[in-house]
Amino acid sequence: MSHAPTDKNQKLNIAILTVSDTRTEENDTSGKYLVEALQEDGHTLADKAIVIDDKYLLRAKVSAWIADPEIHVIISTGGTGFAGRDSTPEAIAPLLDKHIDGFGEMFRSISYEEIGSSTIQSRALAGIANRTLVACLPGSTGACKTGWTKLLREQLTASHNPCNFVGYLTK
C-alpha cells in the first residue's frame, strides 16, 4: 500500500502476446478479447504479437517489452498447459524479478467454479520485472475472460482499494 498510485485515474500501456503454433490475427479470439477488454477499460494497447510455442522466442519478445519503459503490463495467452510444446511458464518465470504466487492460486480457485477440477492443468502465473507486470493466462477465451474480469481488471485500476499494482508499474 506504500506504492499507491498518485493519480487515481492512471491508465496503463498494455502489450498482448498470444502464444500459439496455430493462431493468426484472423482466428486469435483470446488475444482479440483481451485487446477489446483493456481498451474498454481505458487502457492503451501498446503492442500485440503472436509468437509460436518456443521458449526462446517467447523470452526474446517478452524481454524486449520488459525493457521498454513505455510498457507497463504484458498479458500473454496460451502455452500454459501440459501439451508437448506448452512452454510459457518455463520461458517467462526466469525473467521475473518477483513472482506473484497468489495470481496463479487465485486464477485456479476462481476457475474451479467454472470448469471444475480441469483447472488443475492450468499453469497461469504472474510476476513483476523491471516495473512491468507480466501475467500469463491459458489460451482459451473463457480463461482470458476470467483472468481479466476477476483478477486483472481490478488490480490494473488505480482507484481499486485497498491495493492494486498500478503504483508499482508507473514511475
Backbone as JSON, one array per atom type, in Angstrom:
{
  "sequence": "MSHAPTDKNQKLNIAILTVSDTRTEENDTSGKYLVEALQEDGHTLADKAIVIDDKYLLRAKVSAWIADPEIHVIISTGGTGFAGRDSTPEAIAPLLDKHIDGFGEMFRSISYEEIGSSTIQSRALAGIANRTLVACLPGSTGACKTGWTKLLREQLTASHNPCNFVGYLTK",
  "N": [[0.81, -1.19, 0.0], [2.14, 1.1, 0.27], [2.92, 1.88, -2.16], [0.97, 3.28, -3.48], [-0.8, 4.55, -6.26], [-0.33, 7.89, -7.46], [-2.06, 9.19, -9.13], [-5.29, 8.56, -9.35], [-6.73, 8.03, -11.6], [-5.06, 6.91, -13.4], [-4.09, 5.34, -16.37], [-2.94, 2.47, -18.16], [-0.28, 1.23, -20.3], [-0.52, -1.51, -22.25], [0.7, -4.62, -23.39], [-0.14, -7.31, -25.52], [0.29, -10.74, -25.82], [-0.04, -13.5, -27.8], [0.41, -16.89, -27.54], [1.04, -19.38, -29.62], [1.01, -22.07, -31.97], [-0.75, -22.18, -33.99], [-2.57, -20.04, -34.16], [-3.73, -17.07, -35.8], [-3.97, -13.59, -36.71], [-6.55, -13.46, -37.65], [-7.97, -15.59, -36.41], [-7.49, -15.43, -33.7], [-9.07, -15.4, -31.05], [-8.82, -15.1, -28.27], [-6.69, -13.27, -27.86], [-7.84, -11.11, -29.19], [-10.1, -10.67, -27.56], [-8.82, -9.81, -25.16], [-7.56, -7.43, -26.02], [-9.81, -5.86, -26.69], [-11.08, -5.76, -24.16], [-9.18, -4.44, -22.49], [-9.03, -1.97, -23.74], [-11.69, -1.09, -23.52], [-11.71, -0.55, -20.83], [-10.24, 1.71, -20.76], [-7.48, 1.61, -21.0], [-4.37, 1.57, -22.89], [-3.48, -0.09, -25.86], [-0.36, -1.18, -26.19], [1.22, -2.83, -27.75], [0.95, -5.76, -29.81], [1.32, -9.21, -30.35], [1.81, -12.36, -31.98], [3.31, -15.31, -31.15], [5.07, -18.29, -31.78], [4.98, -21.44, -29.94], [7.69, -21.47, -28.5], [10.21, -21.41, -26.28], [12.46, -19.73, -26.34], [11.97, -17.81, -28.3], [9.73, -16.68, -27.13], [10.84, -15.65, -24.75], [12.54, -13.73, -25.88], [10.74, -11.87, -27.07], [9.15, -11.07, -24.84], [11.15, -10.12, -23.13], [12.06, -7.88, -24.56], [9.8, -6.26, -24.4], [9.64, -5.96, -21.61], [11.91, -4.43, -21.19], [11.18, -2.06, -22.35], [10.36, 1.12, -21.42], [7.88, 2.27, -21.79], [5.94, 0.36, -21.7], [3.73, -0.99, -19.44], [2.4, -3.28, -18.65], [2.26, -6.73, -19.48], [0.35, -9.12, -21.01], [-0.02, -12.45, -21.52], [-1.43, -15.07, -23.51], [-2.03, -18.43, -23.68], [-0.11, -21.49, -24.07], [0.2, -22.45, -21.48], [-0.47, -24.94, -20.59], [-0.09, -28.54, -20.54], [0.68, -29.72, -22.87], [2.99, -30.96, -25.32], [4.53, -28.81, -26.51], [3.87, -26.64, -24.94], [5.16, -24.01, -23.27], [5.17, -21.61, -21.93], [5.26, -20.93, -19.05], [7.88, -21.87, -18.42], [9.4, -20.29, -20.09], [8.87, -17.66, -19.24], [9.0, -17.41, -16.38], [11.81, -17.31, -15.5], [12.44, -14.69, -16.19], [11.26, -12.98, -14.42], [11.43, -10.63, -11.75], [10.13, -10.62, -9.33], [7.88, -13.0, -8.19], [4.38, -13.41, -8.38], [2.79, -15.24, -6.53], [0.18, -15.59, -5.63], [-1.43, -14.96, -7.81], [-1.65, -17.12, -9.71], [-2.69, -19.01, -7.94], [-5.15, -17.81, -7.17], [-6.34, -17.59, -9.7], [-6.73, -20.3, -10.41], [-8.41, -21.08, -8.33], [-10.71, -19.49, -8.79], [-11.31, -20.39, -11.37], [-11.96, -23.01, -10.84], [-14.59, -22.93, -10.0], [-15.79, -22.55, -12.42], [-14.88, -24.48, -14.32], [-14.38, -26.77, -12.92], [-12.39, -29.53, -11.75], [-10.62, -29.54, -13.87], [-9.16, -27.25, -13.92], [-6.81, -27.68, -12.6], [-4.91, -28.24, -14.44], [-4.0, -25.87, -15.36], [-1.37, -23.6, -15.67], [-1.21, -20.95, -14.99], [0.41, -17.86, -14.33], [2.09, -15.07, -12.73], [4.07, -12.08, -12.42], [6.49, -9.54, -11.55], [8.71, -7.6, -13.45], [11.27, -5.39, -13.9], [9.6, -3.21, -13.23], [7.34, -3.89, -14.67], [4.33, -5.53, -15.04], [3.81, -8.9, -15.61], [1.6, -11.16, -16.84], [0.47, -14.4, -17.27], [-1.84, -16.15, -18.98], [-4.09, -18.94, -19.58], [-4.86, -20.29, -22.89], [-7.56, -20.31, -23.75], [-10.48, -18.46, -24.66], [-12.41, -18.17, -22.7], [-10.88, -18.54, -20.36], [-9.28, -16.28, -20.54], [-11.2, -14.28, -20.24], [-12.0, -14.8, -17.61], [-9.55, -14.33, -16.27], [-9.16, -11.59, -16.86], [-11.59, -10.27, -16.01], [-11.95, -11.11, -13.37], [-9.57, -10.84, -11.99], [-7.33, -9.26, -13.18], [-8.47, -6.79, -14.13], [-9.36, -5.29, -11.81], [-6.92, -5.11, -10.39], [-5.43, -3.59, -12.08], [-6.55, -1.16, -11.98], [-6.27, 2.02, -10.91], [-7.68, 3.22, -8.84], [-8.61, 1.15, -7.29], [-9.19, -0.29, -4.17], [-8.18, -2.21, -1.27], [-5.62, -2.13, -2.36], [-3.55, -2.12, -5.35], [-1.84, -2.9, -8.45], [-0.89, -0.71, -9.86], [0.66, 1.43, -8.81], [3.15, 0.22, -8.56], [3.96, -0.03, -11.11], [4.14, 2.32, -12.55], [6.1, 5.21, -13.08]],
  "CA": [[0.0, 0.0, 0.0], [3.02, 2.26, 0.23], [3.12, 2.22, -3.56], [-0.31, 3.72, -4.03], [-0.61, 5.49, -7.37], [-0.68, 9.26, -7.13], [-3.18, 9.55, -9.99], [-6.3, 7.51, -9.24], [-7.28, 7.8, -12.94], [-3.94, 6.43, -14.23], [-4.32, 4.24, -17.3], [-1.69, 1.79, -18.43], [0.07, 0.75, -21.64], [-0.53, -2.96, -22.11], [1.04, -5.43, -24.55], [-0.81, -8.61, -25.54], [1.06, -11.77, -26.52], [-0.69, -14.79, -27.99], [1.4, -17.95, -27.7], [0.34, -20.44, -30.35], [1.55, -22.53, -33.25], [-1.83, -22.23, -34.99], [-3.39, -18.82, -34.21], [-3.38, -15.94, -36.66], [-4.78, -12.42, -36.34], [-7.93, -13.73, -38.02], [-8.64, -16.53, -35.51], [-6.99, -15.25, -32.32], [-10.19, -14.85, -30.28], [-8.38, -14.73, -26.93], [-5.97, -12.0, -27.97], [-8.82, -10.08, -29.56], [-10.88, -10.34, -26.36], [-8.0, -9.02, -24.23], [-7.4, -6.08, -26.59], [-11.08, -5.14, -26.53], [-11.34, -5.54, -22.74], [-8.3, -3.42, -21.92], [-9.41, -0.69, -24.32], [-12.96, -0.7, -22.92], [-11.41, -0.03, -19.51], [-9.49, 2.96, -20.9], [-6.04, 1.41, -21.15], [-3.85, 1.68, -24.24], [-2.77, -1.23, -26.4], [1.0, -0.75, -26.52], [1.7, -3.69, -28.82], [0.32, -7.07, -29.84], [2.09, -10.13, -31.17], [1.57, -13.79, -31.91], [4.6, -15.99, -31.2], [4.9, -19.74, -31.66], [5.35, -22.05, -28.66], [9.14, -21.69, -28.44], [10.55, -20.62, -25.1], [13.46, -18.71, -26.61], [11.28, -16.72, -29.0], [8.88, -16.03, -26.11], [11.72, -14.84, -23.89], [13.03, -12.58, -26.64], [9.66, -10.89, -27.21], [8.78, -10.54, -23.53], [12.3, -9.34, -22.63], [12.05, -6.57, -25.24], [8.71, -5.47, -23.82], [10.02, -5.62, -20.23], [12.92, -3.37, -21.26], [10.56, -0.85, -22.89], [9.77, 1.87, -20.3], [6.52, 2.7, -22.1], [5.02, -0.76, -21.48], [3.52, -1.23, -18.02], [1.82, -4.61, -18.42], [2.27, -7.72, -20.56], [-0.56, -10.23, -20.75], [0.1, -13.49, -22.54], [-2.48, -16.07, -23.53], [-1.61, -19.66, -24.34], [1.14, -22.15, -23.71], [0.31, -22.7, -20.03], [-0.92, -26.3, -20.28], [0.91, -29.6, -20.45], [1.0, -30.28, -24.19], [4.43, -31.04, -25.55], [5.2, -27.54, -26.81], [3.48, -25.59, -23.99], [6.39, -23.63, -22.54], [5.11, -20.23, -21.44], [5.84, -20.76, -17.7], [9.33, -22.08, -18.44], [10.0, -19.15, -20.77], [8.65, -16.37, -18.57], [9.37, -17.39, -14.96], [13.17, -16.82, -15.24], [12.55, -13.26, -16.47], [10.58, -12.21, -13.37], [12.17, -10.22, -10.56], [9.29, -11.06, -8.21], [6.75, -13.83, -8.59], [3.13, -13.14, -7.68], [2.25, -16.59, -6.37], [-1.26, -15.54, -5.44], [-2.14, -14.83, -9.08], [-1.98, -18.46, -10.18], [-3.57, -19.64, -6.95], [-6.48, -17.23, -7.3], [-6.89, -17.94, -11.0], [-7.21, -21.68, -10.35], [-9.55, -21.11, -7.41], [-11.87, -18.93, -9.5], [-11.61, -21.28, -12.49], [-12.58, -24.24, -10.33], [-16.03, -22.7, -10.0], [-16.25, -22.52, -13.81], [-14.55, -25.68, -15.09], [-14.12, -27.89, -12.03], [-11.02, -29.98, -11.49], [-9.76, -29.32, -15.04], [-8.3, -26.09, -13.66], [-5.52, -28.12, -12.08], [-3.97, -28.29, -15.55], [-3.59, -24.51, -15.7], [-0.14, -23.12, -15.04], [-1.24, -19.48, -15.03], [1.36, -17.26, -13.4], [2.34, -13.64, -12.91], [5.17, -11.52, -11.66], [6.92, -8.2, -11.94], [10.08, -7.49, -13.93], [11.6, -4.03, -14.33], [8.38, -2.4, -13.05], [6.36, -4.33, -15.65], [3.58, -6.7, -14.64], [3.69, -9.93, -16.64], [0.58, -12.13, -16.44], [0.35, -15.46, -18.27], [-3.14, -16.8, -18.9], [-4.32, -20.01, -20.55], [-5.2, -19.83, -24.22], [-8.97, -20.25, -24.1], [-11.1, -17.15, -24.49], [-13.05, -18.2, -21.38], [-9.85, -18.32, -19.34], [-8.88, -14.87, -20.63], [-12.28, -13.5, -19.63], [-11.87, -15.0, -16.17], [-8.36, -13.62, -15.8], [-9.35, -10.14, -16.95], [-12.71, -9.72, -15.23], [-11.93, -11.49, -11.95], [-8.28, -10.53, -11.35], [-6.51, -8.18, -13.73], [-9.18, -5.5, -14.24], [-9.27, -4.54, -10.54], [-5.54, -4.85, -10.0], [-4.88, -2.58, -13.0], [-7.36, 0.04, -11.79], [-5.55, 2.81, -9.9], [-8.55, 3.58, -7.7], [-9.04, -0.05, -6.56], [-8.7, -0.36, -2.79], [-7.15, -1.45, -0.55], [-4.35, -2.02, -3.08], [-3.53, -2.51, -6.75], [-0.47, -2.94, -8.97], [-0.56, 0.47, -10.67], [1.75, 2.19, -8.19], [4.41, -0.47, -8.78], [4.24, -0.1, -12.54], [4.32, 3.65, -13.13], [7.2, 5.95, -12.44]],
  "C": [[0.85, 1.25, 0.0], [3.29, 2.7, -1.19], [1.81, 2.62, -4.22], [-0.06, 4.71, -5.17], [-1.05, 6.88, -6.97], [-1.87, 9.74, -7.95], [-4.18, 8.4, -10.0], [-6.99, 7.22, -10.58], [-6.23, 7.26, -13.9], [-4.37, 5.26, -15.09], [-2.96, 3.7, -17.73], [-1.52, 1.43, -19.9], [0.28, -0.76, -21.53], [-0.21, -3.64, -23.44], [0.37, -6.8, -24.4], [0.01, -9.57, -26.39], [0.24, -13.05, -26.59], [0.4, -15.81, -28.3], [0.69, -19.13, -28.37], [1.08, -20.79, -31.62], [0.51, -22.42, -34.36], [-2.63, -20.94, -35.12], [-2.81, -17.81, -35.19], [-4.21, -14.75, -36.18], [-6.26, -12.67, -36.63], [-8.65, -14.63, -37.03], [-8.17, -16.47, -34.05], [-8.09, -14.61, -31.45], [-9.77, -14.42, -28.87], [-7.62, -13.41, -26.93], [-6.91, -10.85, -28.29], [-9.66, -9.68, -28.35], [-10.06, -9.44, -25.42], [-7.79, -7.59, -24.73], [-8.67, -5.27, -26.36], [-11.34, -4.81, -25.06], [-10.47, -4.43, -22.17], [-8.66, -2.04, -22.47], [-10.74, -0.19, -23.76], [-12.75, -0.09, -21.53], [-10.5, 1.2, -19.56], [-8.0, 2.83, -21.01], [-5.66, 1.5, -22.63], [-3.18, 0.38, -24.66], [-1.4, -0.75, -26.87], [1.56, -1.55, -27.69], [0.93, -5.0, -28.72], [1.13, -7.95, -30.76], [1.57, -11.55, -30.98], [2.92, -14.46, -32.1], [4.35, -17.48, -31.03], [5.4, -20.22, -30.3], [6.83, -22.44, -28.68], [9.66, -20.8, -27.33], [11.58, -19.53, -25.37], [12.88, -17.53, -27.38], [10.37, -15.96, -28.03], [9.72, -15.12, -25.22], [12.21, -13.59, -24.61], [11.96, -11.5, -26.73], [9.33, -10.24, -25.87], [9.92, -9.71, -22.95], [12.34, -7.95, -23.27], [10.96, -5.69, -24.65], [9.02, -5.06, -22.38], [11.01, -4.46, -20.22], [12.35, -2.04, -21.76], [9.87, -0.07, -21.76], [8.34, 2.34, -20.55], [5.49, 1.59, -21.9], [4.95, -1.07, -20.0], [3.1, -2.66, -17.72], [1.97, -5.45, -19.69], [1.31, -8.82, -20.15], [-0.37, -11.23, -21.88], [-1.08, -14.46, -22.4], [-1.97, -17.27, -24.31], [-0.3, -20.21, -23.82], [1.3, -22.48, -22.25], [-0.13, -24.1, -19.63], [0.23, -27.27, -20.23], [1.23, -30.25, -21.79], [2.5, -30.16, -24.43], [5.13, -29.72, -25.76], [4.78, -26.41, -25.87], [4.67, -25.23, -23.12], [6.35, -22.21, -21.99], [5.67, -20.09, -20.02], [7.36, -20.9, -17.68], [10.05, -20.91, -19.11], [9.97, -17.89, -19.92], [9.17, -16.34, -17.13], [10.8, -16.9, -14.71], [13.36, -15.32, -15.46], [12.02, -12.39, -15.32], [11.5, -11.87, -12.21], [11.45, -10.68, -9.3], [8.13, -11.84, -8.78], [5.53, -13.45, -7.75], [2.41, -14.47, -7.55], [0.74, -16.6, -6.27], [-2.04, -15.45, -6.73], [-2.58, -16.21, -9.58], [-2.92, -19.18, -9.24], [-5.0, -19.12, -7.08], [-7.13, -17.6, -8.63], [-7.47, -19.36, -10.96], [-8.4, -21.81, -9.41], [-10.83, -20.61, -8.1], [-12.28, -19.87, -10.64], [-12.28, -22.57, -12.04], [-14.1, -24.12, -10.33], [-16.61, -22.76, -11.41], [-16.04, -23.84, -14.54], [-14.19, -26.88, -14.22], [-12.64, -28.25, -11.95], [-10.09, -29.81, -12.69], [-8.82, -28.15, -14.83], [-6.93, -26.48, -13.13], [-4.46, -28.17, -13.18], [-3.52, -26.91, -16.02], [-2.31, -24.15, -14.95], [-0.05, -21.6, -15.17], [-0.27, -18.94, -13.99], [1.49, -15.77, -13.68], [3.52, -13.23, -12.06], [5.5, -10.13, -12.17], [8.39, -8.26, -12.34], [10.29, -6.07, -14.43], [10.36, -3.13, -14.31], [7.33, -2.68, -14.12], [5.66, -5.56, -15.09], [3.49, -7.63, -15.83], [2.71, -10.97, -16.12], [0.39, -13.12, -17.58], [-0.94, -16.23, -18.02], [-3.21, -17.98, -19.86], [-4.85, -19.46, -21.86], [-6.67, -19.73, -24.56], [-9.52, -18.85, -23.84], [-11.79, -17.08, -23.13], [-12.06, -17.94, -20.26], [-9.38, -16.87, -19.35], [-9.94, -13.96, -20.02], [-12.21, -13.62, -18.12], [-10.7, -14.2, -15.62], [-8.53, -12.12, -15.81], [-10.41, -9.66, -15.96], [-12.6, -10.01, -13.74], [-10.63, -11.13, -11.24], [-7.62, -9.27, -11.9], [-7.22, -6.83, -13.75], [-9.04, -4.7, -12.94], [-7.84, -4.18, -10.19], [-4.84, -3.85, -10.92], [-5.69, -1.29, -12.98], [-6.76, 0.82, -10.62], [-6.39, 3.14, -8.68], [-9.01, 2.37, -6.9], [-8.37, -0.11, -5.19], [-8.99, -1.73, -2.2], [-5.82, -1.34, -1.28], [-4.52, -2.49, -4.51], [-2.07, -2.45, -7.22], [-0.02, -1.63, -9.62], [0.62, 1.25, -10.09], [3.11, 1.53, -8.35], [4.88, -0.38, -10.22], [4.54, 1.24, -13.18], [5.38, 4.39, -12.36], [6.73, 7.3, -11.97]]
}
